[in-house]
Coordinates of C-alpha atoms in Angstrom, one line a residue:
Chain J
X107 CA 0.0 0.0 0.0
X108 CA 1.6 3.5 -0.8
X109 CA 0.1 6.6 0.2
X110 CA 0.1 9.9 -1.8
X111 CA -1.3 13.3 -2.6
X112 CA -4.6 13.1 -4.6
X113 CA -4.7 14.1 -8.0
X114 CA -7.3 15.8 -9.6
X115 CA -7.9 12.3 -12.3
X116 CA -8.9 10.9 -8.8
X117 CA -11.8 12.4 -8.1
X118 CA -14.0 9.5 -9.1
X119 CA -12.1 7.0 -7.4
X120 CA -12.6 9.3 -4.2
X121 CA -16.1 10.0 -4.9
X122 CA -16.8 5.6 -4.9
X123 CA -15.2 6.0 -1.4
X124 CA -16.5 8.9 0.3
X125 CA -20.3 9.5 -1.0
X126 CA -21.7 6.0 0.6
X127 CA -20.1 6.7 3.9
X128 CA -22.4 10.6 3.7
X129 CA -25.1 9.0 2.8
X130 CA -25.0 6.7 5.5
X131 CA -24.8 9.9 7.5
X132 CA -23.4 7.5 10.7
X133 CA -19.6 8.9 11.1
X134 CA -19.8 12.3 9.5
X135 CA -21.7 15.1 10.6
X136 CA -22.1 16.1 6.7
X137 CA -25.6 16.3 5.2
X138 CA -26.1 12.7 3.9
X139 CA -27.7 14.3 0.7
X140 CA -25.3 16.4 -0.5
X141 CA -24.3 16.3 -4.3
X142 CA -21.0 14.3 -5.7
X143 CA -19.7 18.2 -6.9
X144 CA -20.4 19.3 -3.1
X145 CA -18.7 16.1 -1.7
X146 CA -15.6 16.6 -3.5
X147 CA -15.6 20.3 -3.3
X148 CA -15.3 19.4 0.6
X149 CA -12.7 16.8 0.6
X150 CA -10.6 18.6 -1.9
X151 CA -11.3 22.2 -1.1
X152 CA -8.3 24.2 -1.8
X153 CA -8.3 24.6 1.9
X154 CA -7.2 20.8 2.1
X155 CA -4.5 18.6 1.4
X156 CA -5.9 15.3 0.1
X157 CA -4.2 11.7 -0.3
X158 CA -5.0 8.7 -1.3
X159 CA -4.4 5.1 0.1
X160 CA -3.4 2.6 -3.0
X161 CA -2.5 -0.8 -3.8
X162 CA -2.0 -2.4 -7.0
X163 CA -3.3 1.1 -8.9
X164 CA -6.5 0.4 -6.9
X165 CA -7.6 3.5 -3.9
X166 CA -8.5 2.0 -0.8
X167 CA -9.0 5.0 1.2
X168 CA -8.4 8.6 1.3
X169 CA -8.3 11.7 3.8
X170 CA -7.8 15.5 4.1
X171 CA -5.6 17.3 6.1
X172 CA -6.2 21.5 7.1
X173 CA -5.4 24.1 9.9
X174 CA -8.2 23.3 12.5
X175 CA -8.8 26.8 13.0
X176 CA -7.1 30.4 11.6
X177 CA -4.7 33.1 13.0
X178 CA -3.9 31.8 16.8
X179 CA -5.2 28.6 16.0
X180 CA -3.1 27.2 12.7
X181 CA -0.2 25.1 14.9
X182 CA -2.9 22.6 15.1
X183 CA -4.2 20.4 12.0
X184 CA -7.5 18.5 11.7
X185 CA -8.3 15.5 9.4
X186 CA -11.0 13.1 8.3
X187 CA -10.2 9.6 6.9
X188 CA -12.4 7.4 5.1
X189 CA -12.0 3.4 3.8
X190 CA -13.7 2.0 0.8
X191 CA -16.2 -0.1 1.7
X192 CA -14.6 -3.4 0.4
X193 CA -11.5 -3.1 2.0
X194 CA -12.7 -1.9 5.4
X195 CA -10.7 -4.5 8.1
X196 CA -7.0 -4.6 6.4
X197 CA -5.4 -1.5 8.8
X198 CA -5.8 1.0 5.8
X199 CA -7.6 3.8 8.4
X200 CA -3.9 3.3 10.5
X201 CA -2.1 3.3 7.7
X202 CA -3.2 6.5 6.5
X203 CA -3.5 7.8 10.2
X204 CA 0.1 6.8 10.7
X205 CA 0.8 8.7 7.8
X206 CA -1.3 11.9 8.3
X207 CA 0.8 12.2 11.6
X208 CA 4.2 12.4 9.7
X209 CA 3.0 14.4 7.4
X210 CA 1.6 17.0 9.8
X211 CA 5.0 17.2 11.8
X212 CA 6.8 17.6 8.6
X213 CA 4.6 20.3 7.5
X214 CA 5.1 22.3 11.1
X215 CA 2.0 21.4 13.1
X216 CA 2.3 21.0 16.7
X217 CA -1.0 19.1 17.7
X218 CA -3.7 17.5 15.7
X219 CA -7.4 17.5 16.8
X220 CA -10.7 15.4 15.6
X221 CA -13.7 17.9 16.2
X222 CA -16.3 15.3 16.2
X223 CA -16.1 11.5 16.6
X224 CA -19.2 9.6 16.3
X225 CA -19.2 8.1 20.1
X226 CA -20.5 4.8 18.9
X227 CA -18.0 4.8 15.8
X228 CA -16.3 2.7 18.5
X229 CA -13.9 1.5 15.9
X230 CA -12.4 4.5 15.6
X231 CA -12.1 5.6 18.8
X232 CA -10.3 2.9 19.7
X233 CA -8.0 3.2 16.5
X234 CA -7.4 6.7 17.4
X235 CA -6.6 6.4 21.1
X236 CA -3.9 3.8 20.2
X237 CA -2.5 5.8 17.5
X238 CA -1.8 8.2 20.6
X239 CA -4.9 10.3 20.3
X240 CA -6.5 11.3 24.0
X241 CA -10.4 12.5 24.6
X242 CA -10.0 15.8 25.5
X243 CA -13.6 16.9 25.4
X244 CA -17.5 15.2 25.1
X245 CA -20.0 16.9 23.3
X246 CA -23.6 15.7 25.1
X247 CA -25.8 14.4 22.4
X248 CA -24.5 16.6 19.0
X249 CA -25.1 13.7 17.2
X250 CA -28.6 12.4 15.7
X251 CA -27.3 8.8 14.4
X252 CA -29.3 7.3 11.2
X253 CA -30.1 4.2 14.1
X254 CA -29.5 4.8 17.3
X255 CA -30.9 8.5 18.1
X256 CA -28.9 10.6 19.6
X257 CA -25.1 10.1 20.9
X258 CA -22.3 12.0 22.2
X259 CA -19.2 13.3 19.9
X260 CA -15.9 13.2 21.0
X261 CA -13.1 15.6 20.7
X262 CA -10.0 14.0 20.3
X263 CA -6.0 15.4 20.5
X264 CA -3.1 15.1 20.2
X265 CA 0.8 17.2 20.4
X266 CA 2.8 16.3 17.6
X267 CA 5.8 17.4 20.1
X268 CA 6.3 18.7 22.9
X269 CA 3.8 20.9 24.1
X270 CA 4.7 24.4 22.9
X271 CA 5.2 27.2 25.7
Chain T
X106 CA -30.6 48.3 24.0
X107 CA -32.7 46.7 21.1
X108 CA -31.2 43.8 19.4
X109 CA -32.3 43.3 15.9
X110 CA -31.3 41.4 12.5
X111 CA -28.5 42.8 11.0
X112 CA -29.6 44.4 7.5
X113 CA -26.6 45.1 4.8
X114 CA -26.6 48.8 5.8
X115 CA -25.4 47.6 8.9
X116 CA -22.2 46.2 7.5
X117 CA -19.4 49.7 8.0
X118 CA -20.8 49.7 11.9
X119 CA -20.4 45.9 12.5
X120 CA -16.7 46.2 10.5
X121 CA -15.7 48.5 13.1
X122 CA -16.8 46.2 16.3
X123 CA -15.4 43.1 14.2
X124 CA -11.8 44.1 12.7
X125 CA -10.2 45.9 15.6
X126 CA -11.3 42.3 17.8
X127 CA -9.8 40.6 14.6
X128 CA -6.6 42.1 14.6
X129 CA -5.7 42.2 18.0
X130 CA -5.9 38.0 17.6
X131 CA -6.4 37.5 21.1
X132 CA -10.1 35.9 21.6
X133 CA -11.0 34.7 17.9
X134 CA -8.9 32.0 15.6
X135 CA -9.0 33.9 12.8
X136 CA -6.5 35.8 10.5
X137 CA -5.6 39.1 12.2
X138 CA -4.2 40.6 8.6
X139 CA -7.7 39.1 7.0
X140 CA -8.8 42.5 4.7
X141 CA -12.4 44.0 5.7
X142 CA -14.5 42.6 3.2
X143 CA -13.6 38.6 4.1
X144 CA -14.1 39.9 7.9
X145 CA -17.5 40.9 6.7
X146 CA -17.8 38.0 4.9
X147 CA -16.9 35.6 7.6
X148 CA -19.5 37.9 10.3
X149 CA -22.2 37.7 7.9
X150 CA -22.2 34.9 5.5
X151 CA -25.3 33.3 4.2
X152 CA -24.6 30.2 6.4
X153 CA -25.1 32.4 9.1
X154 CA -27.9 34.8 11.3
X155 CA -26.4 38.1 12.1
X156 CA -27.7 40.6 14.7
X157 CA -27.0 43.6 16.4
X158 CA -27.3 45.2 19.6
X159 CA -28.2 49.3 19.1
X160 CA -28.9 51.4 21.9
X161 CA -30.0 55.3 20.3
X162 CA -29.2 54.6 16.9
X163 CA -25.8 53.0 17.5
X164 CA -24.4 49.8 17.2
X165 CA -22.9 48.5 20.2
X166 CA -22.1 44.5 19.4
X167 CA -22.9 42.0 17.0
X168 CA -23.4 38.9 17.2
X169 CA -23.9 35.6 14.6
X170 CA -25.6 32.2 14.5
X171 CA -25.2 29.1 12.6
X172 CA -25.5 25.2 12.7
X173 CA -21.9 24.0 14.3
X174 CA -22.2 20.8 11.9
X175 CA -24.3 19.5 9.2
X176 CA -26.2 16.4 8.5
X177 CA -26.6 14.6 12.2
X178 CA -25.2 17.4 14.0
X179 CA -27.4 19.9 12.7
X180 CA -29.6 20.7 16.3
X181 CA -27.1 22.3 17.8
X182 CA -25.6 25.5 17.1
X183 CA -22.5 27.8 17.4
X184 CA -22.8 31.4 18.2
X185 CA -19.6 34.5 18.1
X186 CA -20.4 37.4 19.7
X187 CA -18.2 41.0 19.6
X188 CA -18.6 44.2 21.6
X189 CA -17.4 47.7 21.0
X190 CA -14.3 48.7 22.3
X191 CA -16.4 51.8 23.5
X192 CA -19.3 49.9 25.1
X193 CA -17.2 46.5 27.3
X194 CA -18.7 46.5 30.8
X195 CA -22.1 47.8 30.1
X196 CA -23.9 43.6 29.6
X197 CA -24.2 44.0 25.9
X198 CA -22.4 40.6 25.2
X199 CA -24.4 38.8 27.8
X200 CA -27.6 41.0 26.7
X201 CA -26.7 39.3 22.8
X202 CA -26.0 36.0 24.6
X203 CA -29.5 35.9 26.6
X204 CA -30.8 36.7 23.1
X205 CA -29.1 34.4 21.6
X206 CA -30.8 31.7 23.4
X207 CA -33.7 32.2 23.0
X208 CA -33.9 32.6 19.0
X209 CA -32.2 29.2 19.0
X210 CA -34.8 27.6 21.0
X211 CA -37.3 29.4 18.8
X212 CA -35.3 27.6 15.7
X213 CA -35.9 24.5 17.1
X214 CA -31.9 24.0 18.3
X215 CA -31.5 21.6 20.8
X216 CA -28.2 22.9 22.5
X217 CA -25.7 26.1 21.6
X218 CA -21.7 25.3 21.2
X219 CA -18.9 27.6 21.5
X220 CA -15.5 25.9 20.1
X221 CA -12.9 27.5 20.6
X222 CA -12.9 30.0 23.8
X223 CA -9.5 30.6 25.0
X224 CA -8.7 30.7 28.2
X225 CA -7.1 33.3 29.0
X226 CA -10.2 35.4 28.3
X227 CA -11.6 34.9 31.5
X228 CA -14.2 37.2 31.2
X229 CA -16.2 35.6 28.8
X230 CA -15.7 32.1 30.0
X231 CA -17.2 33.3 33.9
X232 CA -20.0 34.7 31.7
X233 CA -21.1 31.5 29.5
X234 CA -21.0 30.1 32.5
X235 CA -23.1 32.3 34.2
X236 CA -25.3 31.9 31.1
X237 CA -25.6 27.7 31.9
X238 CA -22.7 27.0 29.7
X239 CA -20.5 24.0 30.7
X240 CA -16.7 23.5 29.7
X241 CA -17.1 20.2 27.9
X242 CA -13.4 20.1 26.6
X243 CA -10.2 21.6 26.8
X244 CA -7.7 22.0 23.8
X245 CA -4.2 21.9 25.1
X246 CA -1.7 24.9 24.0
X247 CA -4.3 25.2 21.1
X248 CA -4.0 28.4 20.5
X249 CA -1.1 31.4 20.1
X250 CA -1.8 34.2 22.0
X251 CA -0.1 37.6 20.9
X252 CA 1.1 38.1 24.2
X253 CA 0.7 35.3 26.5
X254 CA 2.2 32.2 24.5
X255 CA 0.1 29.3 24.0
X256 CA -3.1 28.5 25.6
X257 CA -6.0 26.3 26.7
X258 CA -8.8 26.6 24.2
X259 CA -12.4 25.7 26.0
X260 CA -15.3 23.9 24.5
X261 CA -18.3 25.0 26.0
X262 CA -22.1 23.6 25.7
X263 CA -25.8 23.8 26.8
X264 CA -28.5 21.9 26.6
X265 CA -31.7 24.2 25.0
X266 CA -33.9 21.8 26.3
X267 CA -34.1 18.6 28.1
X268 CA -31.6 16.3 26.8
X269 CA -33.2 14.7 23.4
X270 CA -32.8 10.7 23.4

């Protein structure tokens, strides 16, 4: 599996990926009916930097990287990661989790932070915290899951290096 | 003090609460060099409900609404408020913030979320939680304060009504 920077001719291979998991509207606090364009536009946004996960010339998952937030706030990166359906189970999500955290030192950040994990997206959070990621806050019922009504969302953190003074 | 939907006339009077706050970079992650007209864009964007607080014809703080998320996390919402330099200490942000929570229970928003308020501005954080806001989470040396290095960012929630299930 090699992971690299999206290109634009992978749109539609990214699309396959990401539109099932918004329409499932389970992980993603996205509105689960919004267009391919829209979908893309958001995980390609010029505000992003998008890889993908590959083996044998076939994408198996992708994610974005961006500043969390502007001005006082752009030490500290934020990403989303999503797994193709058919190869969900093979370590692709720590693959490319392993690899957003390289990236994100190498690019200057000091922390990175998940806004919003889906408390019964169990999966991850358990992926996460072993990947070094701690729950730094609990949001009471900000979710309204497809199934099981609504459930908590997790903020999750981590430095990148020492903790900056 | 009347507060009031903010009309497009409004916009030179709620640039001048809104850019010196922006430049100073001290209690908003946003770009302190950002030019007027994306300020302005950010502040009153069609995602968003903008007010103002007037008191004899002049503008005294302004303050914005919006969903926080999409999709499933569309009940709740995030709120930014700003004061005049000329008018702090005189309960206009917690006269916006009452005011606030009422027109999001009239929206039908189950809770309000604030995502980012640093710590160091101690004022405001005493007030949310005077107003029945909670500190849910705490960011850790998430943001870069002009003057005081890096610092705690807060998360801080309420519940608009009784907790939905």
């Amino acid at each position: 599996m090699i992971i690299k920077k999206a290109e634009a001719s992978d749109a539609k291979a990214i699309a396959a990926i990401i539109l099932p998991t918004i329409r499932e509207g389970a992980t993603y606090a996205l509105d689960p009916n919004m267009s391919e364009t829209d979908a893309l536009a958001y995980w390609m946004g010029p505000d992003k930097e998008t890889f993908v996960a590959e083996e044998n010339g076939v994408i198996l998952g992708t994610y974005y990287m961006r500043p969390n937030q502007a001005g006082g706030g752009r030490h500290v990166c934020n990403c989303g990661y999503m797994t193709s359906a058919a190869a969900t189970g093979r370590g692709v999500a720590r693959r490319m989790c392993e690899h957003s955290l390289e990236h994100a030192r190498s690019r200057g950040y000091q922390a990175m932070q998940f806004n919003f994990v889906i408390s019964t997206n169990e999966r991850a959070v358990r992926l996460w915290q072993s990947l070094g990621f701690e729950i730094v806050g609990r949001l009471p019922a900000a979710f309204r899951h497809p199934t099981a009504g609504y459930v908590d969302a997790l903020v999750m953190y981590q430095h990148l290096s020492a903790p900056p003074r």
